[in-house]
mmCIF file of C-alpha atoms in Angstrom:
data_model
loop_
_atom_site.group_PDB
_atom_site.id
_atom_site.type_symbol
_atom_site.label_atom_id
_atom_site.label_comp_id
_atom_site.label_asym_id
_atom_site.label_seq_id
_atom_site.Cartn_x
_atom_site.Cartn_y
_atom_site.Cartn_z
ATOM 1 C CA MET A 25 26.934 -9.090 8.646
ATOM 2 C CA TYR A 26 24.715 -6.175 8.240
ATOM 3 C CA ILE A 27 22.655 -5.295 5.140
ATOM 4 C CA ARG A 28 21.340 -1.660 4.736
ATOM 5 C CA LEU A 29 17.929 -1.182 3.320
ATOM 6 C CA ASP A 30 17.672 2.595 2.607
ATOM 7 C CA ALA A 31 14.264 4.012 2.587
ATOM 8 C CA ASP A 32 14.916 5.544 -0.812
ATOM 9 C CA ARG A 33 17.192 2.756 -2.253
ATOM 10 C CA PRO A 34 16.543 -0.560 -1.381
ATOM 11 C CA PHE A 35 19.540 -2.937 -0.906
ATOM 12 C CA SER A 36 20.450 -6.724 -1.411
ATOM 13 C CA PRO A 37 23.455 -8.540 0.267
ATOM 14 C CA VAL A 38 26.899 -8.244 -0.995
ATOM 15 C CA GLY A 39 28.430 -11.287 -2.671
ATOM 16 C CA ASP A 40 25.689 -12.231 -4.892
ATOM 17 C CA THR A 41 25.622 -15.529 -6.502
ATOM 18 C CA GLU A 42 25.211 -15.869 -10.350
ATOM 19 C CA GLU A 43 21.684 -16.658 -9.862
ATOM 20 C CA GLU A 44 21.252 -13.475 -7.720
ATOM 21 C CA GLU A 45 22.875 -11.324 -10.237
ATOM 22 C CA LYS A 46 20.628 -12.665 -12.891
ATOM 23 C CA ARG A 47 17.530 -11.916 -10.743
ATOM 24 C CA LYS A 48 18.773 -8.303 -9.964
ATOM 25 C CA LYS A 49 19.249 -7.551 -13.709
ATOM 26 C CA GLN A 50 15.683 -8.756 -14.401
ATOM 27 C CA GLU A 51 14.340 -6.635 -11.565
ATOM 28 C CA GLY A 52 16.146 -3.406 -12.750
ATOM 29 C CA ALA A 53 17.951 -0.784 -10.537
ATOM 30 C CA LEU A 54 15.590 -0.958 -7.632
ATOM 31 C CA PHE A 55 17.937 -3.348 -5.630
ATOM 32 C CA GLN A 56 21.526 -2.366 -5.236
ATOM 33 C CA THR A 57 24.332 -3.501 -2.822
ATOM 34 C CA ALA A 58 25.676 -2.090 0.283
ATOM 35 C CA ALA A 59 26.688 -3.619 3.449
ATOM 36 C CA ILE A 60 27.981 -2.040 6.723
ATOM 37 C CA GLN A 61 29.939 -3.413 9.551
ATOM 38 C CA GLU A 62 28.932 -4.465 12.951
ATOM 39 C CA GLU A 63 30.922 -1.910 14.908
ATOM 40 C CA GLU A 64 28.969 0.718 13.037
ATOM 41 C CA ILE A 65 25.453 -0.279 14.646
ATOM 42 C CA ILE A 66 24.471 0.394 18.174
ATOM 43 C CA LEU A 67 21.499 -1.745 18.989
ATOM 44 C CA GLY A 68 18.910 -0.464 21.457
ATOM 45 C CA LYS A 69 15.567 -2.021 22.878
ATOM 46 C CA LYS A 70 13.887 -5.039 21.537
ATOM 47 C CA LEU A 71 10.739 -3.966 19.571
ATOM 48 C CA GLY A 72 9.429 -7.555 18.737
ATOM 49 C CA GLU A 73 10.066 -11.042 17.630
ATOM 50 C CA GLY A 74 8.745 -13.310 14.818
ATOM 51 C CA GLU A 75 9.638 -16.439 12.971
ATOM 52 C CA GLN A 76 12.154 -14.867 10.885
ATOM 53 C CA GLY A 77 14.020 -13.246 13.829
ATOM 54 C CA CYS A 78 14.002 -10.574 16.252
ATOM 55 C CA VAL A 79 13.377 -6.619 15.510
ATOM 56 C CA TYR A 80 15.428 -3.992 17.465
ATOM 57 C CA GLN A 81 15.639 -0.101 17.643
ATOM 58 C CA GLY A 82 19.087 1.243 16.919
ATOM 59 C CA GLN A 83 21.578 3.877 15.748
ATOM 60 C CA TRP A 84 23.567 3.914 12.622
ATOM 61 C CA ARG A 85 25.713 6.819 12.194
ATOM 62 C CA GLY A 86 23.432 9.001 14.544
ATOM 63 C CA ARG A 87 20.528 7.987 12.402
ATOM 64 C CA ALA A 88 17.561 6.239 13.921
ATOM 65 C CA VAL A 89 17.044 2.759 12.360
ATOM 66 C CA VAL A 90 15.359 -0.428 12.854
ATOM 67 C CA ALA A 91 17.315 -3.694 12.693
ATOM 68 C CA LYS A 92 15.477 -6.806 11.770
ATOM 69 C CA GLY A 93 17.049 -10.347 12.210
ATOM 70 C CA ALA A 94 16.957 -12.658 9.241
ATOM 71 C CA SER A 95 17.673 -16.516 9.375
ATOM 72 C CA ALA A 96 21.025 -17.382 7.774
ATOM 73 C CA LYS A 97 22.869 -20.673 7.437
ATOM 74 C CA GLU A 98 26.439 -19.294 8.046
ATOM 75 C CA GLU A 99 26.054 -16.119 9.990
ATOM 76 C CA PRO A 100 23.322 -13.942 11.469
ATOM 77 C CA THR A 101 22.220 -11.038 9.305
ATOM 78 C CA LEU A 102 20.409 -7.669 10.460
ATOM 79 C CA PHE A 103 18.587 -5.680 7.575
ATOM 80 C CA LEU A 104 18.487 -2.105 8.720
ATOM 81 C CA THR A 105 15.442 0.299 7.729
ATOM 82 C CA GLU A 106 14.710 3.861 8.630
ATOM 83 C CA PHE A 107 13.082 4.296 11.993
ATOM 84 C CA MET A 108 9.584 5.791 11.263
ATOM 85 C CA GLU A 109 8.916 7.841 14.329
ATOM 86 C CA GLY A 110 5.239 8.544 13.568
ATOM 87 C CA GLY A 111 4.286 4.703 13.738
ATOM 88 C CA ASN A 112 1.720 3.516 11.260
ATOM 89 C CA LEU A 113 -1.156 5.408 10.062
ATOM 90 C CA GLN A 114 -3.800 3.429 11.901
ATOM 91 C CA GLU A 115 -2.178 3.790 15.356
ATOM 92 C CA PHE A 116 -1.900 7.497 14.648
ATOM 93 C CA PHE A 117 -5.552 7.979 14.245
ATOM 94 C CA GLU A 118 -6.188 5.755 17.268
ATOM 95 C CA ALA A 119 -3.784 7.940 19.419
ATOM 96 C CA LYS A 120 -5.416 11.226 18.136
ATOM 97 C CA GLY A 121 -8.980 10.109 19.383
ATOM 98 C CA ARG A 122 -12.319 9.277 17.559
ATOM 99 C CA ALA A 123 -13.148 13.138 17.292
ATOM 100 C CA TRP A 124 -10.097 14.025 15.539
ATOM 101 C CA ARG A 125 -9.985 14.436 11.758
ATOM 102 C CA PRO A 126 -6.834 15.580 9.691
ATOM 103 C CA SER A 127 -7.111 18.623 7.543
ATOM 104 C CA LEU A 128 -7.846 18.386 3.866
ATOM 105 C CA LEU A 129 -4.205 19.661 3.331
ATOM 106 C CA LEU A 130 -2.654 16.894 5.412
ATOM 107 C CA VAL A 131 -4.763 14.143 3.706
ATOM 108 C CA LEU A 132 -3.658 15.328 0.274
ATOM 109 C CA GLN A 133 0.032 15.164 1.500
ATOM 110 C CA TRP A 134 -0.696 11.691 2.612
ATOM 111 C CA ALA A 135 -2.347 10.643 -0.727
ATOM 112 C CA ARG A 136 0.352 12.059 -2.763
ATOM 113 C CA ASP A 137 2.990 10.296 -0.669
ATOM 114 C CA LEU A 138 1.243 6.967 -1.107
ATOM 115 C CA ALA A 139 0.614 7.581 -5.071
ATOM 116 C CA ARG A 140 4.308 8.317 -5.397
ATOM 117 C CA ALA A 141 5.128 4.848 -3.736
ATOM 118 C CA LEU A 142 2.841 3.245 -6.178
ATOM 119 C CA CYS A 143 4.242 4.950 -9.283
ATOM 120 C CA CYS A 144 7.443 3.820 -8.016
ATOM 121 C CA LEU A 145 6.313 0.097 -7.840
ATOM 122 C CA HIS A 146 4.036 0.059 -10.896
ATOM 123 C CA SER A 147 6.504 1.899 -13.253
ATOM 124 C CA HIS A 148 9.313 -0.602 -12.266
ATOM 125 C CA THR A 149 10.466 -2.952 -14.877
ATOM 126 C CA PRO A 150 8.929 -5.505 -14.359
ATOM 127 C CA PRO A 151 6.130 -4.109 -12.360
ATOM 128 C CA ILE A 152 5.682 -4.681 -8.600
ATOM 129 C CA VAL A 153 2.252 -5.046 -7.063
ATOM 130 C CA HIS A 154 2.081 -4.510 -3.243
ATOM 131 C CA ARG A 155 -1.218 -6.405 -2.632
ATOM 132 C CA ASP A 156 -1.686 -5.361 0.989
ATOM 133 C CA LEU A 157 -2.361 -1.568 1.093
ATOM 134 C CA LYS A 158 -4.126 -0.725 4.559
ATOM 135 C CA PRO A 159 -3.152 1.850 7.231
ATOM 136 C CA CYS A 160 -1.225 -0.338 9.228
ATOM 137 C CA ASN A 161 1.083 -0.683 6.586
ATOM 138 C CA LEU A 162 1.587 3.104 6.107
ATOM 139 C CA LEU A 163 4.496 4.412 8.336
ATOM 140 C CA LEU A 164 4.871 8.190 9.326
ATOM 141 C CA SER A 165 8.187 9.845 9.438
ATOM 142 C CA ALA A 166 9.181 12.454 12.132
ATOM 143 C CA SER A 167 8.114 15.176 9.396
ATOM 144 C CA GLY A 168 4.711 13.642 9.055
ATOM 145 C CA HIS A 169 5.288 12.076 5.539
ATOM 146 C CA LEU A 170 3.809 8.899 4.553
ATOM 147 C CA LYS A 171 6.046 5.671 3.439
ATOM 148 C CA LEU A 172 4.847 2.356 2.333
ATOM 149 C CA ALA A 173 5.930 -0.632 4.119
ATOM 150 C CA ASP A 174 5.424 -4.416 4.373
ATOM 151 C CA PHE A 175 6.074 -5.985 1.243
ATOM 152 C CA GLY A 176 5.657 -9.595 2.571
ATOM 153 C CA LEU A 177 2.893 -10.157 -0.108
ATOM 154 C CA SER A 178 4.124 -8.142 -2.918
ATOM 155 C CA ARG A 179 4.834 -9.772 -6.316
ATOM 156 C CA VAL A 180 7.045 -9.066 -9.332
ATOM 157 C CA LEU A 181 4.965 -9.408 -12.465
ATOM 158 C CA GLY A 182 5.827 -11.169 -15.790
ATOM 159 C CA GLY A 183 9.287 -10.265 -16.210
ATOM 160 C CA GLY A 184 7.955 -8.039 -18.998
ATOM 161 C CA ASN A 185 5.699 -10.942 -20.378
ATOM 162 C CA GLU A 186 2.459 -9.088 -20.732
ATOM 163 C CA THR A 187 0.618 -12.370 -21.592
ATOM 164 C CA SER A 188 1.537 -13.927 -18.309
ATOM 165 C CA THR A 189 -1.479 -14.960 -16.201
ATOM 166 C CA TYR A 190 -1.671 -14.989 -12.230
ATOM 167 C CA THR A 191 -4.462 -15.814 -9.790
ATOM 168 C CA MET A 192 -4.641 -13.970 -6.487
ATOM 169 C CA THR A 193 -6.208 -15.809 -3.697
ATOM 170 C CA GLY A 194 -8.825 -14.584 -1.526
ATOM 171 C CA VAL A 195 -6.804 -14.918 1.562
ATOM 172 C CA THR A 196 -4.030 -12.508 0.424
ATOM 173 C CA GLY A 197 -4.246 -8.965 2.056
ATOM 174 C CA THR A 198 -7.222 -7.500 4.266
ATOM 175 C CA LEU A 199 -10.659 -8.165 2.847
ATOM 176 C CA ARG A 200 -12.100 -4.626 3.446
ATOM 177 C CA TYR A 201 -9.196 -3.007 1.499
ATOM 178 C CA MET A 202 -9.294 -5.819 -1.284
ATOM 179 C CA ALA A 203 -10.604 -5.441 -4.885
ATOM 180 C CA PRO A 204 -13.762 -7.601 -5.639
ATOM 181 C CA GLU A 205 -12.082 -9.462 -8.286
ATOM 182 C CA VAL A 206 -9.240 -10.698 -5.759
ATOM 183 C CA VAL A 207 -11.999 -11.771 -3.380
ATOM 184 C CA ARG A 208 -13.378 -13.853 -6.269
ATOM 185 C CA CYS A 209 -9.892 -15.424 -7.037
ATOM 186 C CA GLU A 210 -10.374 -14.231 -10.785
ATOM 187 C CA PRO A 211 -7.090 -14.369 -12.999
ATOM 188 C CA TYR A 212 -5.186 -11.183 -13.528
ATOM 189 C CA ASN A 213 -2.939 -9.581 -16.063
ATOM 190 C CA GLN A 214 -5.123 -12.014 -18.397
ATOM 191 C CA LYS A 215 -6.060 -11.050 -21.969
ATOM 192 C CA VAL A 216 -9.899 -10.374 -21.636
ATOM 193 C CA SER A 217 -10.321 -9.687 -25.241
ATOM 194 C CA GLU A 218 -8.078 -8.911 -28.236
ATOM 195 C CA GLY A 219 -5.308 -6.521 -27.345
ATOM 196 C CA ILE A 220 -6.872 -5.776 -23.674
ATOM 197 C CA LEU A 221 -5.095 -7.089 -20.536
ATOM 198 C CA ARG A 222 -6.554 -6.996 -16.954
ATOM 199 C CA PRO A 223 -4.020 -5.059 -15.339
ATOM 200 C CA ALA A 224 -2.914 -6.600 -11.899
ATOM 201 C CA LYS A 225 -1.497 -3.240 -10.912
ATOM 202 C CA GLU A 226 -5.095 -1.888 -10.376
ATOM 203 C CA VAL A 227 -5.850 -4.135 -7.441
ATOM 204 C CA ASP A 228 -3.472 -1.693 -5.624
ATOM 205 C CA ILE A 229 -5.520 1.294 -7.123
ATOM 206 C CA TYR A 230 -8.658 -0.159 -5.508
ATOM 207 C CA SER A 231 -6.995 -0.508 -2.263
ATOM 208 C CA PHE A 232 -5.680 3.162 -2.366
ATOM 209 C CA SER A 233 -9.317 4.421 -2.574
ATOM 210 C CA LEU A 234 -10.337 2.767 0.519
ATOM 211 C CA VAL A 235 -7.071 3.920 2.399
ATOM 212 C CA LEU A 236 -7.991 7.172 1.265
ATOM 213 C CA TRP A 237 -11.610 7.165 2.482
ATOM 214 C CA PHE A 238 -9.958 6.138 5.921
ATOM 215 C CA MET A 239 -7.624 9.019 5.680
ATOM 216 C CA CYS A 240 -10.496 11.415 5.181
ATOM 217 C CA THR A 241 -12.756 9.982 7.911
ATOM 218 C CA GLY A 242 -10.802 8.366 10.338
ATOM 219 C CA GLU A 243 -12.939 5.348 10.312
ATOM 220 C CA MET A 244 -12.410 1.710 9.189
ATOM 221 C CA PRO A 245 -14.394 1.445 5.892
ATOM 222 C CA LEU A 246 -17.414 -0.933 5.756
ATOM 223 C CA ARG A 247 -16.539 -1.575 9.520
ATOM 224 C CA SER A 248 -19.917 -3.499 9.866
ATOM 225 C CA CYS A 249 -19.163 -6.220 7.178
ATOM 226 C CA SER A 250 -18.141 -9.417 8.282
ATOM 227 C CA HIS A 251 -15.562 -11.654 6.343
ATOM 228 C CA ASN A 252 -18.501 -13.548 4.924
ATOM 229 C CA ASP A 253 -20.280 -10.523 3.881
ATOM 230 C CA PHE A 254 -17.274 -9.343 1.731
ATOM 231 C CA VAL A 255 -17.078 -12.856 0.232
ATOM 232 C CA MET A 256 -20.821 -13.271 -0.660
ATOM 233 C CA ALA A 257 -21.104 -9.796 -2.074
ATOM 234 C CA ALA A 258 -17.995 -10.256 -4.159
ATOM 235 C CA ARG A 259 -19.286 -13.544 -5.557
ATOM 236 C CA ARG A 260 -22.709 -12.106 -6.364
ATOM 237 C CA LYS A 261 -21.106 -8.934 -7.790
ATOM 238 C CA GLN A 262 -22.962 -6.625 -5.461
ATOM 239 C CA ARG A 263 -21.385 -3.472 -4.997
ATOM 240 C CA VAL A 264 -19.885 -2.999 -1.346
ATOM 241 C CA ARG A 265 -18.254 0.622 -1.004
ATOM 242 C CA PRO A 266 -18.240 3.058 2.149
ATOM 243 C CA PRO A 267 -20.495 6.094 1.460
ATOM 244 C CA LEU A 268 -19.080 8.990 -0.416
ATOM 245 C CA TYR A 269 -21.560 11.621 1.183
ATOM 246 C CA ARG A 270 -18.772 11.452 3.929
ATOM 247 C CA ILE A 271 -16.237 13.028 1.782
ATOM 248 C CA LEU A 272 -16.646 16.879 1.667
ATOM 249 C CA TYR A 273 -14.410 17.664 -1.034
ATOM 250 C CA LYS A 274 -15.908 16.636 -4.244
ATOM 251 C CA THR A 275 -12.837 16.321 -6.550
ATOM 252 C CA LEU A 276 -11.413 13.852 -4.062
ATOM 253 C CA ALA A 277 -14.608 11.980 -3.698
ATOM 254 C CA ASP A 278 -14.804 11.690 -7.508
ATOM 255 C CA LEU A 279 -11.352 10.534 -7.635
ATOM 256 C CA MET A 280 -12.326 7.690 -5.016
ATOM 257 C CA ALA A 281 -15.115 6.583 -7.054
ATOM 258 C CA ARG A 282 -13.059 5.931 -10.152
ATOM 259 C CA CYS A 283 -10.292 4.192 -8.255
ATOM 260 C CA TRP A 284 -12.716 1.836 -6.749
ATOM 261 C CA ASP A 285 -14.674 1.138 -10.041
ATOM 262 C CA ASP A 286 -15.940 -2.614 -10.315
ATOM 263 C CA SER A 287 -13.870 -2.807 -13.702
ATOM 264 C CA SER A 288 -10.142 -2.807 -13.047
ATOM 265 C CA LEU A 289 -9.858 -1.570 -16.593
ATOM 266 C CA ALA A 290 -11.549 1.646 -15.715
ATOM 267 C CA ARG A 291 -9.438 2.384 -12.787
ATOM 268 C CA PRO A 292 -6.822 5.284 -13.247
ATOM 269 C CA SER A 293 -3.261 4.408 -13.083
ATOM 270 C CA ALA A 294 -1.205 5.470 -10.314
ATOM 271 C CA LEU A 295 0.688 8.160 -12.261
ATOM 272 C CA GLN A 296 -2.707 9.596 -13.303
ATOM 273 C CA ILE A 297 -3.866 9.669 -9.700
ATOM 274 C CA LEU A 298 -0.639 11.506 -8.649
ATOM 275 C CA GLY A 299 -1.164 14.034 -11.318
ATOM 276 C CA GLU A 300 -4.752 14.905 -10.103
ATOM 277 C CA LEU A 301 -3.596 14.890 -6.641
ATOM 278 C CA GLU A 302 -0.714 17.446 -7.578
ATOM 279 C CA ALA A 303 -3.430 19.577 -9.512
ATOM 280 C CA MET A 304 -5.710 19.677 -6.455
ATOM 281 C CA ASN A 305 -6.198 23.260 -4.975
ATOM 282 C CA PRO A 306 -8.862 22.580 -2.276
ATOM 283 C CA PRO A 307 -11.015 25.564 -1.451
ATOM 284 C CA ASP A 308 -11.601 27.046 2.166
ATOM 285 C CA PRO A 309 -14.143 26.713 3.440
ATOM 286 C CA LEU A 310 -14.621 23.063 1.871
ATOM 287 C CA LEU A 311 -17.294 22.346 -0.569
ATOM 288 C CA PRO A 312 -20.557 20.842 0.294
ATOM 289 C CA ALA A 313 -20.793 17.021 0.392
ATOM 290 C CA ALA A 314 -19.757 15.334 -2.676
ATOM 291 C CA SER A 315 -23.332 13.504 -3.006
ATOM 292 C CA PRO A 316 -26.708 13.529 -1.189
ATOM 293 C CA ARG A 317 -26.907 10.987 1.750
ATOM 294 C CA PRO A 318 -27.817 7.527 0.059
ATOM 295 C CA SER A 319 -30.687 5.580 1.109
ATOM 296 C CA PRO A 320 -30.076 2.355 2.947
ATOM 297 C CA SER A 321 -31.081 0.395 -0.030
ATOM 298 C CA SER A 322 -28.721 2.185 -2.398
ATOM 299 C CA PRO A 323 -25.706 -0.069 -3.728
ATOM 300 C CA GLU A 324 -23.209 2.362 -2.166
ATOM 301 C CA TYR A 325 -24.832 1.849 1.238
ATOM 302 C CA TYR A 326 -24.860 -1.916 0.939
ATOM 303 C CA LEU A 327 -23.999 -3.601 4.260
ATOM 304 C CA ASN A 328 -22.702 -0.452 5.669
#
């Protein structure tokens, strides 16, 4: 049996049990059912192998796909996803070389694509938090558009229960893109005062800002920081951010600064971010640097 996972409309297996049907109703219309027959698939070269099975490149009705094997008790199952010819964003930059930088228009296109993906996840009922935004989890289509992948660490929140409390462990995701409250293993979606909740979705917003910095500079943010540096700085509530003087478009730099605010409650929503990105009309040539070069002792320059 083959299960199709379309890029725009994810699917789940045919023949759902009563428990699976109940789960789908709770998760909303994001998951729908569709299966395709074995004879419709042409498997190509093997791309990789993991604990859950093998990954192949293939063709389905003339469309390039990736077929991912899954463990099954009764029969083998392959999940099909769109084949992203551009690879992941990190590999794309590495292939271009250290001196290459994307145009501001291309950065805005990528940022808008990612913001749309977060809008889809965060506005779902109940909300979905990705929890592992980073360049290697962002795939590029043949046309250069960006799509979000790898939902292995994602979580469906609360089932509509806004008072639910969760805790993210510090081992979830990649430290340099991780919100400081996550590194500190603080509870999230927790009532911090009367009528105010700590919104778990905002951990994705923090990661978005670090990914955006990478898009603009082509460099790993805070590359000189070790694992222990991140952990100790988060515990001491020391501000660890990449320098904003590297971002030449001031409007974009200002958005980054708000997205990586120390307070999760102060960060904009994905919908707000998308609105601001859609409204941006960058000048040509670019504006001067967003801020003067900080001294090594300034908080923004800490450990970088």
